[in-house]
mmCIF file of C-alpha atoms in Angstrom:
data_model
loop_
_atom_site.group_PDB
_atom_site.id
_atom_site.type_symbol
_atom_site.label_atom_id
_atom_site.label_comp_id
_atom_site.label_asym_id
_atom_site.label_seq_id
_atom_site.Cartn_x
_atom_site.Cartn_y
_atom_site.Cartn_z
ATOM 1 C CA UNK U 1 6.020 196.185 43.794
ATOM 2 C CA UNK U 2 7.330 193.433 45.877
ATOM 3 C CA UNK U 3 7.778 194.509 49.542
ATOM 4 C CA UNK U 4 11.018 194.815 51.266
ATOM 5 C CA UNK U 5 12.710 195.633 54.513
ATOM 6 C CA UNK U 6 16.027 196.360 55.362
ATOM 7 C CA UNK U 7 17.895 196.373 58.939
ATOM 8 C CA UNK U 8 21.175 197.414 60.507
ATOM 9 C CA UNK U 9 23.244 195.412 63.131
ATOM 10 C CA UNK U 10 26.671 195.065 64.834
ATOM 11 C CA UNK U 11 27.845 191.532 64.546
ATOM 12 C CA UNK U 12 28.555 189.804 67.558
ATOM 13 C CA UNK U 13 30.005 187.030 66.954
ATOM 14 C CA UNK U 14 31.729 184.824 63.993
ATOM 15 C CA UNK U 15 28.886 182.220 63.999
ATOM 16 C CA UNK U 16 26.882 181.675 60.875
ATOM 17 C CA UNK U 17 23.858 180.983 63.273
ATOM 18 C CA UNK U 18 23.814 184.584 64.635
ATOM 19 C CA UNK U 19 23.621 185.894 60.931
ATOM 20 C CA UNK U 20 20.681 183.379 60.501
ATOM 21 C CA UNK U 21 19.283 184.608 63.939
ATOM 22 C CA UNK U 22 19.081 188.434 62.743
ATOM 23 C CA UNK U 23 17.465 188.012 59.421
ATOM 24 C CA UNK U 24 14.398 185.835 61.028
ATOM 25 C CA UNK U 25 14.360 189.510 63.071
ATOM 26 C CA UNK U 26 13.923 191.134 59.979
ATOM 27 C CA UNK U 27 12.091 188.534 58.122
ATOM 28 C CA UNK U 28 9.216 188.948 61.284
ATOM 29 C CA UNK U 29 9.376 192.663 61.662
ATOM 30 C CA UNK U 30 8.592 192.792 57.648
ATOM 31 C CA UNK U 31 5.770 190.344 58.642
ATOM 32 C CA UNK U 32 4.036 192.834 61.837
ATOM 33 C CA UNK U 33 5.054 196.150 59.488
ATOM 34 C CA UNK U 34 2.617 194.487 56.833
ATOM 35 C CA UNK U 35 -0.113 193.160 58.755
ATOM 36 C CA UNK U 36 0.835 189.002 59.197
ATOM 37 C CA UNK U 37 2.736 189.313 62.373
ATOM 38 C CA UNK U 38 2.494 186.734 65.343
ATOM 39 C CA UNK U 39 -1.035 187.951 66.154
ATOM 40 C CA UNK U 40 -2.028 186.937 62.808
ATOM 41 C CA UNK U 41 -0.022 183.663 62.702
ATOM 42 C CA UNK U 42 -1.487 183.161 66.168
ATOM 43 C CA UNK U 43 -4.929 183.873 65.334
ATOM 44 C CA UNK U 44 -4.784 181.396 62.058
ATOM 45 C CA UNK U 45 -2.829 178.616 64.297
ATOM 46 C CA UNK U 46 0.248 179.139 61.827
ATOM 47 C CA UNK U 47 3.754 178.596 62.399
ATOM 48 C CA UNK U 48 6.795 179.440 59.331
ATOM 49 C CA UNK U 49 9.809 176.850 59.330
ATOM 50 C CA UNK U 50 12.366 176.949 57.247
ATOM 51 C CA UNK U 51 12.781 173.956 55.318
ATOM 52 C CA UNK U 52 15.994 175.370 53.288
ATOM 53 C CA UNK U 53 19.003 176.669 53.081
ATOM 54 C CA UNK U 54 21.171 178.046 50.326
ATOM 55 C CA UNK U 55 23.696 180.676 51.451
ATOM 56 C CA UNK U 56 26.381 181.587 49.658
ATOM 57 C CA UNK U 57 29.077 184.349 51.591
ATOM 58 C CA UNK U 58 31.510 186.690 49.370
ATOM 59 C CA UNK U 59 33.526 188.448 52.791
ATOM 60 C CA UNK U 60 32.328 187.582 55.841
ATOM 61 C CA UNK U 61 31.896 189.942 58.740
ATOM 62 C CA UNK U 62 33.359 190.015 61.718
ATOM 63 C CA UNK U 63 32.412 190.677 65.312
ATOM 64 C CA UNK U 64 32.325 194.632 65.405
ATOM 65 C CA UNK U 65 31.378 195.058 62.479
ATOM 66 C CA UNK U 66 28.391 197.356 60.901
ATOM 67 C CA UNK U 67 25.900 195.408 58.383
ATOM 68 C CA UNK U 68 22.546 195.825 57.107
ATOM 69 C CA UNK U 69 20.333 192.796 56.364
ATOM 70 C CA UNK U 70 17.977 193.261 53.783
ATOM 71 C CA UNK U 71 15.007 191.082 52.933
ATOM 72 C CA UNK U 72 12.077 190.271 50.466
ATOM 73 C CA UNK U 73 10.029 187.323 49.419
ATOM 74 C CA UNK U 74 10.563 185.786 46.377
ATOM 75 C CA UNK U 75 7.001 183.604 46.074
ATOM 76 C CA UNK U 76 3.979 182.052 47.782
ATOM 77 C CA UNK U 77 3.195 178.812 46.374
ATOM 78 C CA UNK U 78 1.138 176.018 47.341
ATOM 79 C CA UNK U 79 3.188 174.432 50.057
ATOM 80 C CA UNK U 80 6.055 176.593 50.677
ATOM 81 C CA UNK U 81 7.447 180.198 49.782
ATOM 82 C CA UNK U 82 10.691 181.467 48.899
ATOM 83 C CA UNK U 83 12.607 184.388 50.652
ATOM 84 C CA UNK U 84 15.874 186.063 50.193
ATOM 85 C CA UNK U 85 18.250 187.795 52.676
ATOM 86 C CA UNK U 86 20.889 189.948 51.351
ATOM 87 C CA UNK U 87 23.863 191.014 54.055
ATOM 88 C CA UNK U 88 25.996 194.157 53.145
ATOM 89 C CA UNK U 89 28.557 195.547 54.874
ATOM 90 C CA UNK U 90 28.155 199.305 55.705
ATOM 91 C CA UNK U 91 30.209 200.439 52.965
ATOM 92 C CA UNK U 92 28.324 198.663 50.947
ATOM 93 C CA UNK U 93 29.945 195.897 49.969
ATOM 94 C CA UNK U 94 28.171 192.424 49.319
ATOM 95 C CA UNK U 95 28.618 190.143 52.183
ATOM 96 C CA UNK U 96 26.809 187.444 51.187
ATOM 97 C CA UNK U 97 23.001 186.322 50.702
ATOM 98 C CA UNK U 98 20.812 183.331 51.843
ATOM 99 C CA UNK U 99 18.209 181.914 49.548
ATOM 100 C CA UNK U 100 15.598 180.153 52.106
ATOM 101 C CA UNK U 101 12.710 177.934 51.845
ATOM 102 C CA UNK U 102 9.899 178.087 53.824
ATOM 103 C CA UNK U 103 6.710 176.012 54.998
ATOM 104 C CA UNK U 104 3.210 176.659 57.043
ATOM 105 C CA UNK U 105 2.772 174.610 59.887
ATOM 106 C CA UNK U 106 -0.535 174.073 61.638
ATOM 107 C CA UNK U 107 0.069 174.820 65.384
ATOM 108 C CA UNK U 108 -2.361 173.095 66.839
ATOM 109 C CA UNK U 109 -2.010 169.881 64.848
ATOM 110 C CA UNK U 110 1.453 169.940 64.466
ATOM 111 C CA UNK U 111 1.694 169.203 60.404
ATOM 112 C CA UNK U 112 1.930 170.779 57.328
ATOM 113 C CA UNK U 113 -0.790 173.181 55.774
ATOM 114 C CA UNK U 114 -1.065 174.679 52.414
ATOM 115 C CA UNK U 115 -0.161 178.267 52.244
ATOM 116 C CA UNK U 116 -3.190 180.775 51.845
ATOM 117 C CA UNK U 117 -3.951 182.146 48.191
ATOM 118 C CA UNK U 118 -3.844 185.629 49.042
ATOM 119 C CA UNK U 119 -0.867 185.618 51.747
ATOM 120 C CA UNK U 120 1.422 186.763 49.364
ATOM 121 C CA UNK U 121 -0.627 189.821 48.198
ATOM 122 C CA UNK U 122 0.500 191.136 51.917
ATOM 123 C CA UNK U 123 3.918 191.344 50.319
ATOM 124 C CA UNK U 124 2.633 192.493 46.536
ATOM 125 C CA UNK U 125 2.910 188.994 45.439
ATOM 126 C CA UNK U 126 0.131 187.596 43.199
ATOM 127 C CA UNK U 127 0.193 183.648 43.734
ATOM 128 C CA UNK U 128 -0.233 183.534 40.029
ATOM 129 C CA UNK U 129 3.592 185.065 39.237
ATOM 130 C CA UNK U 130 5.154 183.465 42.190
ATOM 131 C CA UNK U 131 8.574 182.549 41.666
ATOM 132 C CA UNK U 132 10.155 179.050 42.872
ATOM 133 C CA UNK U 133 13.596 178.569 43.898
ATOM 134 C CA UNK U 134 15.078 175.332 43.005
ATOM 135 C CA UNK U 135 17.673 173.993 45.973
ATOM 136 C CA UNK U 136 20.409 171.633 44.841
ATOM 137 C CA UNK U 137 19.500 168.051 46.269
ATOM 138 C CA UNK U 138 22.329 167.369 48.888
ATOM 139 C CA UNK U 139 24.644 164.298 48.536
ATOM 140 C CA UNK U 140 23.374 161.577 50.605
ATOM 141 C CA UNK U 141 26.699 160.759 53.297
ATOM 142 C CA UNK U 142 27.280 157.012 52.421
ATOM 143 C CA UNK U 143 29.983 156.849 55.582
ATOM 144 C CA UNK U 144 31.211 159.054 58.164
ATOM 145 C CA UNK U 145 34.847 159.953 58.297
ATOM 146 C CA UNK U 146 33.854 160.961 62.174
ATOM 147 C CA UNK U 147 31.927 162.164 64.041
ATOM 148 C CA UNK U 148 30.043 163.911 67.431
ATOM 149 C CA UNK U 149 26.888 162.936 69.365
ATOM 150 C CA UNK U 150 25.151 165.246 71.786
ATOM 151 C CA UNK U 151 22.108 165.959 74.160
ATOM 152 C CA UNK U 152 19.934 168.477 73.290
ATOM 153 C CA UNK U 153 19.614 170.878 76.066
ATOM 154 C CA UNK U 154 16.798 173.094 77.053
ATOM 155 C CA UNK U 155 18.402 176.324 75.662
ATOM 156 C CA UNK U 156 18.401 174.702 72.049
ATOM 157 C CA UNK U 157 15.162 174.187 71.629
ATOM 158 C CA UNK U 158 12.163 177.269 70.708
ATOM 159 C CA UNK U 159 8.720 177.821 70.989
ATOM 160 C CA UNK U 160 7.467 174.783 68.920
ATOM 161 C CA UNK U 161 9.193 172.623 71.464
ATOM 162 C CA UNK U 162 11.964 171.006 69.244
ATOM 163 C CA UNK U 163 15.592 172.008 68.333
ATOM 164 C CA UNK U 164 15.660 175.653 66.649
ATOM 165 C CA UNK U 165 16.856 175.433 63.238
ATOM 166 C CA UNK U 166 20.086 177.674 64.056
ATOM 167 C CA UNK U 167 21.037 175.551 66.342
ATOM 168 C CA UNK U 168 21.601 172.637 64.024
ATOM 169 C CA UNK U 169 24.383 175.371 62.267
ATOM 170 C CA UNK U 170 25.689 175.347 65.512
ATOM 171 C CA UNK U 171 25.739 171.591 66.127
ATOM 172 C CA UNK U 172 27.481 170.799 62.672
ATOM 173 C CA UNK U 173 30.160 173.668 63.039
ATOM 174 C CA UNK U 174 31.256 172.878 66.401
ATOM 175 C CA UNK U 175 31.222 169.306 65.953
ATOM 176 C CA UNK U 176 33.458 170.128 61.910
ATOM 177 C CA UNK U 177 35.588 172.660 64.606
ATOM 178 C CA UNK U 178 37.131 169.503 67.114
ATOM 179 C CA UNK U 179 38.571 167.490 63.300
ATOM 180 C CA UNK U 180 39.149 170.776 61.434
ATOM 181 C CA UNK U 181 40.577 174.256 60.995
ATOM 182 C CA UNK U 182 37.672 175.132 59.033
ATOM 183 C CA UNK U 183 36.539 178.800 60.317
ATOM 184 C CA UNK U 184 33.019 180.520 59.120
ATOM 185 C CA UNK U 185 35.184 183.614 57.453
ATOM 186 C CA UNK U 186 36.434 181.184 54.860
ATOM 187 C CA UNK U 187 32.615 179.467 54.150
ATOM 188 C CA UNK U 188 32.419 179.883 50.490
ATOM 189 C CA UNK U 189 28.376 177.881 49.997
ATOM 190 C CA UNK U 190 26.287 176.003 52.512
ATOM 191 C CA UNK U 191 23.387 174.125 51.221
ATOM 192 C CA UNK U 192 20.738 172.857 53.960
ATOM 193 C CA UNK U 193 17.380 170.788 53.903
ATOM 194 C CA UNK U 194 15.915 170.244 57.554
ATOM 195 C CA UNK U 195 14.318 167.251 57.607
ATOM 196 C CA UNK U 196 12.956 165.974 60.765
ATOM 197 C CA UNK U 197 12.596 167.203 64.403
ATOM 198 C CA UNK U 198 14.595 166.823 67.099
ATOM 199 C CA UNK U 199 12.926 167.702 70.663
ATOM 200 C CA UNK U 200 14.387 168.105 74.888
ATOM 201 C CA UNK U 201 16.775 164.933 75.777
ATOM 202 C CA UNK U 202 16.858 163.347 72.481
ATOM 203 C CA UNK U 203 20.518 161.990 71.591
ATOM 204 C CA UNK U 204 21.904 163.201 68.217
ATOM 205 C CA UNK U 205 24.514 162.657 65.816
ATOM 206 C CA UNK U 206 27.195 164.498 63.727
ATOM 207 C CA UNK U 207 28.539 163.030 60.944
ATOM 208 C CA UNK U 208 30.973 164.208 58.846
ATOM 209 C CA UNK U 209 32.246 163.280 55.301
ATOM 210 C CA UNK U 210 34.616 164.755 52.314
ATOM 211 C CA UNK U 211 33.159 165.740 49.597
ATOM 212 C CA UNK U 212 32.870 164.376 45.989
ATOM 213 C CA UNK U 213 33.373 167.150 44.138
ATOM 214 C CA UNK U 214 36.742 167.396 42.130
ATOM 215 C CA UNK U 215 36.469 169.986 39.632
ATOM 216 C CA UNK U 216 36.576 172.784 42.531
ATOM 217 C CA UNK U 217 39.668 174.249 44.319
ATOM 218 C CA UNK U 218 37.069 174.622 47.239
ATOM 219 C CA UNK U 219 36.952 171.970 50.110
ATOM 220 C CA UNK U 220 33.995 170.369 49.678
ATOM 221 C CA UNK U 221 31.989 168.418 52.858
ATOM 222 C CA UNK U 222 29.115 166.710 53.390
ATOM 223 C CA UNK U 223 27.334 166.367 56.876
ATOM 224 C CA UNK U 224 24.584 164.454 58.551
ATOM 225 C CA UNK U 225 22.424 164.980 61.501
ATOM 226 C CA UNK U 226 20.890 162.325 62.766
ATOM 227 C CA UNK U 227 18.520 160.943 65.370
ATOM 228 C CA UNK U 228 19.493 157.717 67.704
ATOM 229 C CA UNK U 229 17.572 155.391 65.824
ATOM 230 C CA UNK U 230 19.477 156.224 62.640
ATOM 231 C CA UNK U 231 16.629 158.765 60.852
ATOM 232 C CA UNK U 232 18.293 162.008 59.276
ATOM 233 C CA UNK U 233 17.307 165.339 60.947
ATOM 234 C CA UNK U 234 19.729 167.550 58.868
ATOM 235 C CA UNK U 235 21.519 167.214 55.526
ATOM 236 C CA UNK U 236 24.034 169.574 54.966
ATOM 237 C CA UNK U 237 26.978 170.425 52.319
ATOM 238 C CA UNK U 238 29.511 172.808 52.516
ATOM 239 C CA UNK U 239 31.976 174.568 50.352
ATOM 240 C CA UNK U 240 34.982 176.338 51.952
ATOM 241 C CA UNK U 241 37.867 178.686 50.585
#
C-alpha cells in the first residue's frame, strides 16, 4: 500500500505560494515519519526540487480558514518522481490538488543524480510499477504584452543558495497583480516547469502574455521568467475563472 500523510492548517493568507509552502511541510514530515528525512538526504548529499507544477483549484480557501493537506507519491523513476497534494476544506470539500514533479540533486556537486532503485520502497513503491505523470508542455511566450523586472533579495532565496521555487509564484502574481484584477480565488489551472536558477542580486524579468486558447470561457495567460541575459528561469500558464 502506497504511503500517505495527511495535515491540518489555518490559511494565512490568499497566496498560492503559502499553499505550496505547507504541502513541502507535509511532503518532508512524510519523508522523517518513513525513514528519508534531512538526515538521510544529508547523509547521501541529496537535495529534492521540484521541477513541476500542475495545480488545478475547485474553491479556494481563504485566510481563516480550516484545511487539511493530504499527500502521497505517485512514482520513483529514473530521474524524477511524481507526487500529489490534495487540499480539502474541513468539511470536506475538494479544494483543489497539485500534481508535482520532482528531481534528486547532488549537494555537493550541484547537478542532477539518478534517483535510487529502492527509494520508493520507503513509500511502498516498487520502481518496477511506478507511475509517470505527463505535464502539458507550456506555450513558449513569443512577445510580452508587459512586464516587471526585480532584484532578488536575500529573503527569496533557501538553503541551496538560489531563489526558492515559491517565490517565483510570488514574483509572477505580483508582477500579473500591477496590469490585472486577476485574484488567486478565481485561479482555475496553473501549469509550471522551473527551468533554471536564479541566485542573491541577480536581475529578473516578468513577462506577461494572453493566451492562445479560444475554445475556453477561461482567461488564459502565459508568463515568462527570465534572467538578464535573456535565458528562461520559469515558464508558466495560467487559467482563470
Amino acid at each position: 500500500m502506497v504511503e500517505q500523510l495527511a495535515m491540518d492548517f489555518i490559511v494565512e493568507t490568499e497566496s498560492l505560494a503559502e499553499l505550496i509552502r505547507k504541502s513541502q511541510v507535509v511532503s518532508i514530515a512524510q519523508g522523517e515519519k518513513l525513514g528519508v528525512g534531512e538526515g538521510y538526504l544529508k547523509e547521501k548529499d541529496m537535495n529534492w526540487v521540484i521541477t513541476k507544477f500542475h495545480i488545478e483549484m475547485y474553491a479556494y480557501p481563504s485566510p481563516g480558514d480550516a484545511i487539511t493537506i493530504r499527500t502521497k507519491p505517485i512514482g520513483f523513476n529514473k530521474l524524477t518522481a511524481d507526487r500529489l497534494f490534495e487540499f480539502h476544506h474541513s468539511n470536506g470539500e475538494a479544494a483543489g490538488i497539485a500534481y508535482t514533479q520532482w528531481a534528486v540533486i547532488d549537494s555537493v556537486k550541484r547537478r542532477l543524480k539518478p534517483i535510487e532503485k529502492n527509494y520508493g520502497s520507503y513509500y511502498g513503491i516498487d520502481r518496477k510499477e511506478s507511475r509517470r505523470m505527463q505535464y502539458k508542455k507550456i506555450e513558449k511566450l513569443e512577445k510580452a504584452k508587459y512586464q516587471t523586472e526585480r532584484i532578488v533579495v536575500k529573503q527569496d532565496i533557501d538553503s541551496n543558495d538560489h531563489v526558492n521555487n515559491t517565490r517565483y509564484l510570488d514574483y509572477f502574481y505580483h508582477s500579473l497583480q500591477e496590469f490585472e484584477s486577476l485574484g488567486w480565488e478565481r485561479l482555475s489551472t496553473l501549469e509550471i516547469a522551473f527551468k533554471k536558477e536564479a541566485r542573491l542580486g541577480d536581475r529578473i524579468f516578468i513577462k506577461h502574455q494572453d493566451g492562445n486558447e479560444t475554445d475556453t470561457e477561461k482567461v488564459h495567460r502565459i508568463h515568462q521568467i527570465e534572467g538578464e541575459s535573456g535565458e528562461i528561469l520559469v515558464q508558466i500558464e495560467s487559467f482563470w475563472n
